[in-house]
PDB file of C-alpha atoms and ligand atoms in Angstrom:
ATOM      1  CA  MET A   1      26.608  19.436  -1.339  1.00  0.00           C
ATOM      2  CA  LYS A   2      25.468  17.240   1.537  1.00  0.00           C
ATOM      3  CA  ILE A   3      24.076  13.804   0.732  1.00  0.00           C
ATOM      4  CA  GLU A   4      21.913  12.017   3.265  1.00  0.00           C
ATOM      5  CA  ILE A   5      20.680   8.450   2.813  1.00  0.00           C
ATOM      6  CA  ALA A   6      17.358   7.354   4.370  1.00  0.00           C
ATOM      7  CA  SER A   7      17.735   4.747   7.086  1.00  0.00           C
ATOM      8  CA  GLY A   8      16.477   1.274   6.205  1.00  0.00           C
ATOM      9  CA  CYS A   9      16.596   1.726   2.424  1.00  0.00           C
ATOM     10  CA  GLY A  10      17.736  -1.083   0.152  1.00  0.00           C
ATOM     11  CA  PHE A  11      17.180  -4.843   0.401  1.00  0.00           C
ATOM     12  CA  CYS A  12      14.701  -6.022   3.036  1.00  0.00           C
ATOM     13  CA  SER A  13      15.003  -9.416   4.768  1.00  0.00           C
ATOM     14  CA  GLY A  14      12.528 -11.064   2.355  1.00  0.00           C
ATOM     15  CA  VAL A  15      14.435  -9.959  -0.718  1.00  0.00           C
ATOM     16  CA  LYS A  16      17.803 -10.965   0.793  1.00  0.00           C
ATOM     17  CA  ARG A  17      16.407 -14.403   1.615  1.00  0.00           C
ATOM     18  CA  ALA A  18      15.058 -14.946  -1.938  1.00  0.00           C
ATOM     19  CA  ILE A  19      18.343 -13.832  -3.528  1.00  0.00           C
ATOM     20  CA  ASN A  20      20.418 -16.035  -1.214  1.00  0.00           C
ATOM     21  CA  LEU A  21      18.240 -19.017  -2.098  1.00  0.00           C
ATOM     22  CA  ALA A  22      18.673 -18.298  -5.825  1.00  0.00           C
ATOM     23  CA  LEU A  23      22.460 -17.995  -5.476  1.00  0.00           C
ATOM     24  CA  THR A  24      22.701 -21.180  -3.412  1.00  0.00           C
ATOM     25  CA  PHE A  25      20.701 -23.252  -5.890  1.00  0.00           C
ATOM     26  CA  ALA A  26      22.450 -21.673  -8.903  1.00  0.00           C
ATOM     27  CA  GLU A  27      25.675 -23.227  -7.577  1.00  0.00           C
ATOM     28  CA  LYS A  28      24.165 -26.607  -6.706  1.00  0.00           C
ATOM     29  CA  ASP A  29      21.678 -27.316  -9.514  1.00  0.00           C
ATOM     30  CA  LYS A  30      22.025 -27.402 -13.286  1.00  0.00           C
ATOM     31  CA  GLU A  31      18.756 -25.834 -14.427  1.00  0.00           C
ATOM     32  CA  VAL A  32      17.385 -23.113 -12.164  1.00  0.00           C
ATOM     33  CA  TYR A  33      14.334 -20.969 -12.925  1.00  0.00           C
ATOM     34  CA  THR A  34      12.358 -18.294 -11.143  1.00  0.00           C
ATOM     35  CA  LEU A  35       8.649 -17.890 -11.767  1.00  0.00           C
ATOM     36  CA  GLY A  36       8.649 -14.262 -12.880  1.00  0.00           C
ATOM     37  CA  PRO A  37      11.621 -12.000 -12.157  1.00  0.00           C
ATOM     38  CA  LEU A  38      12.891 -12.834  -8.642  1.00  0.00           C
ATOM     39  CA  ILE A  39      12.567  -9.203  -7.580  1.00  0.00           C
ATOM     40  CA  HIS A  40      11.475  -6.032  -9.379  1.00  0.00           C
ATOM     41  CA  ASN A  41      14.983  -4.890 -10.151  1.00  0.00           C
ATOM     42  CA  LEU A  42      16.490  -5.279 -13.595  1.00  0.00           C
ATOM     43  CA  GLN A  43      20.129  -5.147 -12.462  1.00  0.00           C
ATOM     44  CA  VAL A  44      19.643  -8.010  -9.997  1.00  0.00           C
ATOM     45  CA  VAL A  45      17.661 -10.108 -12.457  1.00  0.00           C
ATOM     46  CA  GLN A  46      20.404  -9.660 -15.090  1.00  0.00           C
ATOM     47  CA  SER A  47      23.150 -10.596 -12.643  1.00  0.00           C
ATOM     48  CA  LEU A  48      21.228 -13.741 -11.602  1.00  0.00           C
ATOM     49  CA  GLU A  49      20.804 -14.652 -15.251  1.00  0.00           C
ATOM     50  CA  GLU A  50      24.576 -14.465 -15.703  1.00  0.00           C
ATOM     51  CA  LYS A  51      24.818 -17.033 -12.894  1.00  0.00           C
ATOM     52  CA  GLY A  52      22.381 -19.333 -14.713  1.00  0.00           C
ATOM     53  CA  VAL A  53      19.104 -18.388 -13.004  1.00  0.00           C
ATOM     54  CA  LYS A  54      16.492 -17.842 -15.721  1.00  0.00           C
ATOM     55  CA  ALA A  55      13.205 -16.001 -15.187  1.00  0.00           C
ATOM     56  CA  VAL A  56      10.162 -17.551 -16.908  1.00  0.00           C
ATOM     57  CA  ASP A  57       6.578 -16.336 -16.821  1.00  0.00           C
ATOM     58  CA  SER A  58       4.926 -19.744 -16.559  1.00  0.00           C
ATOM     59  CA  ILE A  59       5.650 -23.191 -15.094  1.00  0.00           C
ATOM     60  CA  ASP A  60       4.661 -24.522 -18.545  1.00  0.00           C
ATOM     61  CA  LYS A  61       7.945 -23.127 -19.884  1.00  0.00           C
ATOM     62  CA  ILE A  62      10.026 -25.300 -17.524  1.00  0.00           C
ATOM     63  CA  GLY A  63      10.842 -28.834 -18.645  1.00  0.00           C
ATOM     64  CA  GLN A  64      12.871 -29.985 -15.666  1.00  0.00           C
ATOM     65  CA  GLY A  65      15.081 -28.645 -12.895  1.00  0.00           C
ATOM     66  CA  THR A  66      14.569 -26.297  -9.971  1.00  0.00           C
ATOM     67  CA  VAL A  67      11.953 -23.575  -9.696  1.00  0.00           C
ATOM     68  CA  ILE A  68      12.298 -20.773  -7.167  1.00  0.00           C
ATOM     69  CA  PHE A  69       9.151 -19.009  -6.039  1.00  0.00           C
ATOM     70  CA  ARG A  70       9.844 -15.342  -5.380  1.00  0.00           C
ATOM     71  CA  SER A  71       9.277 -13.299  -2.233  1.00  0.00           C
ATOM     72  CA  HIS A  72       5.876 -12.024  -3.485  1.00  0.00           C
ATOM     73  CA  GLY A  73       4.542 -15.567  -3.277  1.00  0.00           C
ATOM     74  CA  VAL A  74       2.629 -17.562  -5.885  1.00  0.00           C
ATOM     75  CA  GLN A  75      -0.807 -19.084  -6.337  1.00  0.00           C
ATOM     76  CA  PRO A  76      -1.518 -22.642  -5.043  1.00  0.00           C
ATOM     77  CA  ALA A  77      -2.093 -23.699  -8.677  1.00  0.00           C
ATOM     78  CA  ASP A  78       1.591 -23.001  -9.392  1.00  0.00           C
ATOM     79  CA  PHE A  79       2.668 -25.313  -6.559  1.00  0.00           C
ATOM     80  CA  ILE A  80       0.416 -28.058  -7.934  1.00  0.00           C
ATOM     81  CA  LYS A  81       1.717 -27.636 -11.500  1.00  0.00           C
ATOM     82  CA  ALA A  82       5.350 -27.681 -10.345  1.00  0.00           C
ATOM     83  CA  LYS A  83       4.738 -30.845  -8.319  1.00  0.00           C
ATOM     84  CA  GLU A  84       3.001 -32.540 -11.242  1.00  0.00           C
ATOM     85  CA  LYS A  85       6.041 -31.781 -13.411  1.00  0.00           C
ATOM     86  CA  HIS A  86       8.337 -33.209 -10.676  1.00  0.00           C
ATOM     87  CA  LEU A  87      10.258 -29.946 -10.428  1.00  0.00           C
ATOM     88  CA  LYS A  88      12.353 -29.238  -7.359  1.00  0.00           C
ATOM     89  CA  ILE A  89      10.486 -26.431  -5.570  1.00  0.00           C
ATOM     90  CA  VAL A  90      12.354 -23.773  -3.596  1.00  0.00           C
ATOM     91  CA  ASP A  91       9.851 -21.536  -1.851  1.00  0.00           C
ATOM     92  CA  GLY A  92      11.277 -18.017  -1.541  1.00  0.00           C
ATOM     93  CA  THR A  93       7.962 -16.518  -0.396  1.00  0.00           C
ATOM     94  CA  CYS A  94       8.681 -13.914   2.271  1.00  0.00           C
ATOM     95  CA  PRO A  95       7.323 -15.155   5.653  1.00  0.00           C
ATOM     96  CA  ILE A  96       5.472 -11.842   6.023  1.00  0.00           C
ATOM     97  CA  VAL A  97       3.650 -12.438   2.720  1.00  0.00           C
ATOM     98  CA  SER A  98       2.904 -16.049   3.779  1.00  0.00           C
ATOM     99  CA  ARG A  99       1.199 -14.654   6.896  1.00  0.00           C
ATOM    100  CA  VAL A 100      -1.078 -12.460   4.749  1.00  0.00           C
ATOM    101  CA  GLN A 101      -1.946 -15.493   2.608  1.00  0.00           C
ATOM    102  CA  ARG A 102      -2.840 -17.483   5.753  1.00  0.00           C
ATOM    103  CA  LEU A 103      -4.970 -14.609   7.067  1.00  0.00           C
ATOM    104  CA  ALA A 104      -6.898 -14.528   3.768  1.00  0.00           C
ATOM    105  CA  GLU A 105      -7.659 -18.252   4.227  1.00  0.00           C
ATOM    106  CA  LYS A 106      -8.615 -17.773   7.888  1.00  0.00           C
ATOM    107  CA  LEU A 107     -10.963 -14.861   7.188  1.00  0.00           C
ATOM    108  CA  THR A 108     -12.622 -16.885   4.413  1.00  0.00           C
ATOM    109  CA  GLU A 109     -13.126 -19.845   6.781  1.00  0.00           C
ATOM    110  CA  GLU A 110     -14.648 -17.480   9.342  1.00  0.00           C
ATOM    111  CA  GLY A 111     -17.186 -16.320   6.758  1.00  0.00           C
ATOM    112  CA  TYR A 112     -15.894 -12.788   6.130  1.00  0.00           C
ATOM    113  CA  SER A 113     -15.863 -11.196   2.693  1.00  0.00           C
ATOM    114  CA  VAL A 114     -12.131 -10.630   2.302  1.00  0.00           C
ATOM    115  CA  VAL A 115     -11.127  -7.103   1.289  1.00  0.00           C
ATOM    116  CA  ILE A 116      -7.537  -6.709   0.126  1.00  0.00           C
ATOM    117  CA  VAL A 117      -6.176  -3.173  -0.018  1.00  0.00           C
ATOM    118  CA  GLY A 118      -3.691  -3.273  -2.863  1.00  0.00           C
ATOM    119  CA  ASP A 119      -2.921  -3.308  -6.545  1.00  0.00           C
ATOM    120  CA  PRO A 120      -5.084  -6.000  -8.241  1.00  0.00           C
ATOM    121  CA  ASN A 121      -2.433  -6.670 -10.897  1.00  0.00           C
ATOM    122  CA  HIS A 122       0.476  -7.162  -8.519  1.00  0.00           C
ATOM    123  CA  PRO A 123       1.648 -10.798  -8.177  1.00  0.00           C
ATOM    124  CA  GLU A 124       1.611 -10.575  -4.363  1.00  0.00           C
ATOM    125  CA  VAL A 125      -2.055  -9.551  -4.425  1.00  0.00           C
ATOM    126  CA  GLU A 126      -2.909 -12.226  -7.016  1.00  0.00           C
ATOM    127  CA  GLY A 127      -1.332 -14.806  -4.675  1.00  0.00           C
ATOM    128  CA  ILE A 128      -3.397 -13.543  -1.713  1.00  0.00           C
ATOM    129  CA  VAL A 129      -6.620 -13.405  -3.781  1.00  0.00           C
ATOM    130  CA  SER A 130      -6.130 -17.036  -4.751  1.00  0.00           C
ATOM    131  CA  ARG A 131      -6.307 -18.022  -1.040  1.00  0.00           C
ATOM    132  CA  ALA A 132      -9.752 -16.500  -0.503  1.00  0.00           C
ATOM    133  CA  SER A 133     -12.844 -17.705  -2.340  1.00  0.00           C
ATOM    134  CA  ASN A 134     -14.597 -14.339  -2.044  1.00  0.00           C
ATOM    135  CA  ALA A 135     -11.863 -11.690  -2.169  1.00  0.00           C
ATOM    136  CA  ILE A 136     -12.368  -8.131  -3.381  1.00  0.00           C
ATOM    137  CA  VAL A 137      -9.345  -5.964  -4.155  1.00  0.00           C
ATOM    138  CA  VAL A 138      -9.662  -2.217  -3.572  1.00  0.00           C
ATOM    139  CA  GLN A 139      -7.062   0.429  -4.246  1.00  0.00           C
ATOM    140  CA  ASN A 140      -8.687   3.339  -2.417  1.00  0.00           C
ATOM    141  CA  PRO A 141     -11.686   4.249  -0.205  1.00  0.00           C
ATOM    142  CA  ASP A 142     -13.872   5.117  -3.217  1.00  0.00           C
ATOM    143  CA  GLU A 143     -13.712   1.528  -4.437  1.00  0.00           C
ATOM    144  CA  VAL A 144     -15.074   0.287  -1.095  1.00  0.00           C
ATOM    145  CA  LYS A 145     -18.486   1.736  -1.980  1.00  0.00           C
ATOM    146  CA  ARG A 146     -19.141  -1.110  -4.431  1.00  0.00           C
ATOM    147  CA  ILE A 147     -18.728  -3.789  -1.739  1.00  0.00           C
ATOM    148  CA  LYS A 148     -22.008  -5.494  -0.859  1.00  0.00           C
ATOM    149  CA  GLY A 149     -20.865  -7.798   1.992  1.00  0.00           C
ATOM    150  CA  LYS A 150     -21.792  -6.902   5.580  1.00  0.00           C
ATOM    151  CA  ARG A 151     -19.041  -8.858   7.383  1.00  0.00           C
ATOM    152  CA  LEU A 152     -15.700  -7.652   6.047  1.00  0.00           C
ATOM    153  CA  GLY A 153     -12.223  -8.986   6.773  1.00  0.00           C
ATOM    154  CA  ILE A 154      -9.682  -6.349   5.719  1.00  0.00           C
ATOM    155  CA  ILE A 155      -6.025  -7.051   4.970  1.00  0.00           C
ATOM    156  CA  ALA A 156      -3.447  -5.131   2.918  1.00  0.00           C
ATOM    157  CA  GLN A 157      -0.700  -5.748   0.402  1.00  0.00           C
ATOM    158  CA  THR A 158       2.545  -5.601   2.398  1.00  0.00           C
ATOM    159  CA  THR A 159       3.740  -2.456   0.604  1.00  0.00           C
ATOM    160  CA  GLN A 160       0.614  -0.333   1.188  1.00  0.00           C
ATOM    161  CA  THR A 161       0.585   2.875   3.217  1.00  0.00           C
ATOM    162  CA  LEU A 162      -1.002   3.013   6.638  1.00  0.00           C
ATOM    163  CA  SER A 163      -3.031   6.083   5.627  1.00  0.00           C
ATOM    164  CA  ASN A 164      -4.700   4.196   2.746  1.00  0.00           C
ATOM    165  CA  LEU A 165      -5.480   1.175   4.943  1.00  0.00           C
ATOM    166  CA  ARG A 166      -7.006   3.544   7.533  1.00  0.00           C
ATOM    167  CA  ALA A 167      -9.035   5.399   4.877  1.00  0.00           C
ATOM    168  CA  VAL A 168     -10.380   2.155   3.368  1.00  0.00           C
ATOM    169  CA  THR A 169     -11.305   0.808   6.819  1.00  0.00           C
ATOM    170  CA  SER A 170     -13.030   4.028   7.748  1.00  0.00           C
ATOM    171  CA  GLN A 171     -15.072   4.020   4.503  1.00  0.00           C
ATOM    172  CA  ALA A 172     -15.962   0.341   4.993  1.00  0.00           C
ATOM    173  CA  MET A 173     -17.516   1.197   8.370  1.00  0.00           C
ATOM    174  CA  GLU A 174     -20.246   3.160   6.581  1.00  0.00           C
ATOM    175  CA  ASN A 175     -22.067   0.023   5.363  1.00  0.00           C
ATOM    176  CA  ALA A 176     -20.609  -3.051   7.037  1.00  0.00           C
ATOM    177  CA  SER A 177     -22.125  -4.508  10.186  1.00  0.00           C
ATOM    178  CA  GLU A 178     -18.883  -6.155  11.261  1.00  0.00           C
ATOM    179  CA  ILE A 179     -15.263  -5.501  10.320  1.00  0.00           C
ATOM    180  CA  LYS A 180     -12.130  -7.410  11.247  1.00  0.00           C
ATOM    181  CA  VAL A 181      -8.893  -5.642  10.240  1.00  0.00           C
ATOM    182  CA  TYR A 182      -5.354  -6.976  10.211  1.00  0.00           C
ATOM    183  CA  ASN A 183      -2.578  -4.504   9.613  1.00  0.00           C
ATOM    184  CA  THR A 184      -0.496  -6.649   7.270  1.00  0.00           C
ATOM    185  CA  ILE A 185       1.743  -3.860   5.975  1.00  0.00           C
ATOM    186  CA  CYS A 186       5.363  -4.906   6.328  1.00  0.00           C
ATOM    187  CA  LYS A 187       7.076  -3.113   9.226  1.00  0.00           C
ATOM    188  CA  ALA A 188      10.244  -2.657   7.156  1.00  0.00           C
ATOM    189  CA  VAL A 189       8.143  -0.847   4.532  1.00  0.00           C
ATOM    190  CA  LEU A 190       6.472   1.362   7.150  1.00  0.00           C
ATOM    191  CA  ARG A 191       9.830   2.289   8.705  1.00  0.00           C
ATOM    192  CA  LEU A 192      11.255   3.084   5.271  1.00  0.00           C
ATOM    193  CA  GLN A 193       8.225   5.222   4.343  1.00  0.00           C
ATOM    194  CA  GLU A 194       8.625   7.126   7.601  1.00  0.00           C
ATOM    195  CA  SER A 195      12.377   7.718   7.297  1.00  0.00           C
ATOM    196  CA  SER A 196      12.030   8.723   3.624  1.00  0.00           C
ATOM    197  CA  CYS A 197       9.209  11.195   4.331  1.00  0.00           C
ATOM    198  CA  LYS A 198      11.221  12.796   7.144  1.00  0.00           C
ATOM    199  CA  LEU A 199      14.202  13.027   4.813  1.00  0.00           C
ATOM    200  CA  ALA A 200      12.005  14.596   2.095  1.00  0.00           C
ATOM    201  CA  GLU A 201      11.134  17.369   4.564  1.00  0.00           C
ATOM    202  CA  ARG A 202      14.726  18.427   5.172  1.00  0.00           C
ATOM    203  CA  VAL A 203      16.409  18.140   1.760  1.00  0.00           C
ATOM    204  CA  ASP A 204      16.310  20.275  -1.389  1.00  0.00           C
ATOM    205  CA  ILE A 205      15.978  17.272  -3.689  1.00  0.00           C
ATOM    206  CA  LEU A 206      15.120  13.638  -3.011  1.00  0.00           C
ATOM    207  CA  LEU A 207      16.124  10.780  -5.293  1.00  0.00           C
ATOM    208  CA  VAL A 208      14.103   7.575  -4.950  1.00  0.00           C
ATOM    209  CA  VAL A 209      16.104   4.720  -6.444  1.00  0.00           C
ATOM    210  CA  GLY A 210      14.413   1.531  -7.591  1.00  0.00           C
ATOM    211  CA  GLY A 211      12.876  -0.489 -10.410  1.00  0.00           C
ATOM    212  CA  VAL A 212       9.995   1.087 -12.332  1.00  0.00           C
ATOM    213  CA  SER A 213       7.854  -1.968 -11.619  1.00  0.00           C
ATOM    214  CA  SER A 214       8.686  -2.075  -7.902  1.00  0.00           C
ATOM    215  CA  ALA A 215       5.450  -1.393  -5.987  1.00  0.00           C
ATOM    216  CA  ASN A 216       7.152  -0.220  -2.813  1.00  0.00           C
ATOM    217  CA  THR A 217       9.504   2.123  -4.710  1.00  0.00           C
ATOM    218  CA  LYS A 218       6.593   3.690  -6.586  1.00  0.00           C
ATOM    219  CA  ARG A 219       4.639   4.202  -3.361  1.00  0.00           C
ATOM    220  CA  LEU A 220       7.708   5.667  -1.651  1.00  0.00           C
ATOM    221  CA  PHE A 221       8.128   8.103  -4.528  1.00  0.00           C
ATOM    222  CA  LEU A 222       4.465   9.225  -4.403  1.00  0.00           C
ATOM    223  CA  LEU A 223       4.554   9.688  -0.619  1.00  0.00           C
ATOM    224  CA  ALA A 224       7.788  11.689  -0.714  1.00  0.00           C
ATOM    225  CA  LYS A 225       6.673  13.792  -3.686  1.00  0.00           C
ATOM    226  CA  GLU A 226       3.651  15.000  -1.716  1.00  0.00           C
ATOM    227  CA  ILE A 227       6.070  16.393   0.861  1.00  0.00           C
ATOM    228  CA  ASN A 228       8.834  17.547  -1.450  1.00  0.00           C
ATOM    229  CA  PRO A 229       7.852  18.271  -5.093  1.00  0.00           C
ATOM    230  CA  ASN A 230      11.534  18.100  -5.999  1.00  0.00           C
ATOM    231  CA  THR A 231      11.480  14.297  -5.753  1.00  0.00           C
ATOM    232  CA  TYR A 232      12.563  12.027  -8.623  1.00  0.00           C
ATOM    233  CA  HIS A 233      12.176   8.288  -9.189  1.00  0.00           C
ATOM    234  CA  ILE A 234      15.264   6.881 -10.898  1.00  0.00           C
ATOM    235  CA  GLU A 235      16.323   3.316 -11.663  1.00  0.00           C
ATOM    236  CA  GLY A 236      20.006   4.106 -11.449  1.00  0.00           C
ATOM    237  CA  LYS A 237      22.738   6.693 -11.958  1.00  0.00           C
ATOM    238  CA  GLY A 238      22.004   6.905 -15.710  1.00  0.00           C
ATOM    239  CA  ASP A 239      18.600   8.515 -15.118  1.00  0.00           C
ATOM    240  CA  MET A 240      19.880  11.625 -13.318  1.00  0.00           C
ATOM    241  CA  LYS A 241      19.986  15.049 -14.947  1.00  0.00           C
ATOM    242  CA  LEU A 242      22.677  17.559 -14.062  1.00  0.00           C
ATOM    243  CA  GLU A 243      20.246  20.489 -14.096  1.00  0.00           C
ATOM    244  CA  TRP A 244      18.309  18.997 -11.148  1.00  0.00           C
ATOM    245  CA  PHE A 245      21.245  19.902  -8.910  1.00  0.00           C
ATOM    246  CA  ALA A 246      21.798  23.547  -9.857  1.00  0.00           C
ATOM    247  CA  GLY A 247      21.742  25.664  -6.680  1.00  0.00           C
ATOM    248  CA  ILE A 248      21.022  22.605  -4.521  1.00  0.00           C
ATOM    249  CA  SER A 249      22.951  21.908  -1.330  1.00  0.00           C
ATOM    250  CA  LYS A 250      21.040  19.151   0.526  1.00  0.00           C
ATOM    251  CA  ILE A 251      20.394  15.935  -1.373  1.00  0.00           C
ATOM    252  CA  GLY A 252      18.432  12.997  -0.011  1.00  0.00           C
ATOM    253  CA  LEU A 253      18.659   9.436  -1.270  1.00  0.00           C
ATOM    254  CA  THR A 254      16.235   6.656  -0.585  1.00  0.00           C
ATOM    255  CA  ALA A 255      15.495   3.368  -2.288  1.00  0.00           C
ATOM    256  CA  GLY A 256      12.914   0.614  -2.442  1.00  0.00           C
ATOM    257  CA  THR A 257      13.336  -2.696  -0.644  1.00  0.00           C
ATOM    258  CA  SER A 258      14.426  -4.389  -3.877  1.00  0.00           C
ATOM    259  CA  THR A 259      17.226  -1.949  -4.712  1.00  0.00           C
ATOM    260  CA  PRO A 260      20.765  -3.318  -4.244  1.00  0.00           C
ATOM    261  CA  SER A 261      23.144  -1.224  -2.108  1.00  0.00           C
ATOM    262  CA  TRP A 262      25.643  -0.984  -4.972  1.00  0.00           C
ATOM    263  CA  VAL A 263      23.053   0.828  -7.124  1.00  0.00           C
ATOM    264  CA  ILE A 264      22.462   3.316  -4.270  1.00  0.00           C
ATOM    265  CA  ASP A 265      26.246   3.755  -3.860  1.00  0.00           C
ATOM    266  CA  GLU A 266      26.665   4.397  -7.590  1.00  0.00           C
ATOM    267  CA  VAL A 267      23.995   7.111  -7.473  1.00  0.00           C
ATOM    268  CA  ALA A 268      25.639   8.731  -4.424  1.00  0.00           C
ATOM    269  CA  LYS A 269      29.014   8.662  -6.165  1.00  0.00           C
ATOM    270  CA  LYS A 270      27.655  10.267  -9.300  1.00  0.00           C
ATOM    271  CA  VAL A 271      25.872  12.970  -7.286  1.00  0.00           C
ATOM    272  CA  LYS A 272      29.192  13.764  -5.561  1.00  0.00           C
ATOM    273  CA  SER A 273      30.882  14.005  -8.938  1.00  0.00           C
ATOM    274  CA  TYR A 274      28.348  16.681  -9.929  1.00  0.00           C
ATOM    275  CA  GLU A 275      29.435  18.942  -7.066  1.00  0.00           C
ATOM    276  CA  CYS A 276      32.378  20.592  -8.788  1.00  0.00           C
ATOM    277  CA  ILE A 277      30.487  20.916 -12.098  1.00  0.00           C
ATOM    278  CA  VAL A 278      27.393  22.501 -10.538  1.00  0.00           C
ATOM    279  CA  TYR A 279      29.366  24.980  -8.466  1.00  0.00           C
ATOM    280  CA  ARG A 280      31.844  25.908 -11.205  1.00  0.00           C
ATOM    281  CA  TYR A 281      29.059  27.560 -13.239  1.00  0.00           C
TER     282      TYR A 281
HETATM  283 FE1  LIG B 301       8.896  -9.301   2.910  1.00  0.00          FE
HETATM  284 FE2  LIG B 301       8.543  -6.839   3.717  1.00  0.00          FE
HETATM  285 FE3  LIG B 301      10.424  -7.405   2.035  1.00  0.00          FE
HETATM  286  S1  LIG B 301       6.977  -8.272   3.146  1.00  0.00           S
HETATM  287  S2  LIG B 301       9.662  -9.106   0.854  1.00  0.00           S
HETATM  288  S3  LIG B 301      10.321  -8.109   4.165  1.00  0.00           S
HETATM  289  S4  LIG B 301       9.113  -5.626   1.964  1.00  0.00           S
END
């Protein structure tokens, strides 16, 4: 069996930065909270909890101490609430997400109807929506048809695919009189999508490792599955099934930007341990 790991998989710079901030303040401060799980990965959230970093779903649940805002960013109302409660604020918003938030504000000031290509229920998108007074979130080109505005400012959730952003923009051209588009998809995500899709082409089976609620892992899985139907989304080594590997010789591994390298290593190790079992029978 040959195992190949996609280049660029695992923690991105934004996730590393947020985790480093959490670890630093867990050592320095007594009560440390994150607003929502710091990243969409259960293993990491559990390990932070062991170090005293607690995830809460609302600022209202924090009495005092330090609050860390995660890489997805938060809504301005959360900043205001945290300040009013005199909490120490540590802003872990990824600089790439902050740029999208600023663009949403800028497009609003310029009078565009802001169109965000993304998942309306994702916290990153909710944070971006809160920066634009007239934002519309669309997930696909079909949803663009309901937009009434004639001057559209299009931006995307950082984990979107380029093909969806292109398709939405192209559909928007049908009715709008003016369109301004910013490609706000994170370059690390685009590179990872590309390397994972190329890997999907040349392996017999592709394992996509990452949290079930991780947007970029889910998108990676869907993209790769279109190329290689023998693609599986797993959270860790415990989700693999021995029968997937019968008669397989080339195995590809990729992972979302919130998957720790040790989880990827564990999966690779377990796959290797299957080799003798699969070939014995
Ligand atoms: Fe930031 Fe890109 Fe990671 S937007 S959080 S570096 S996936």
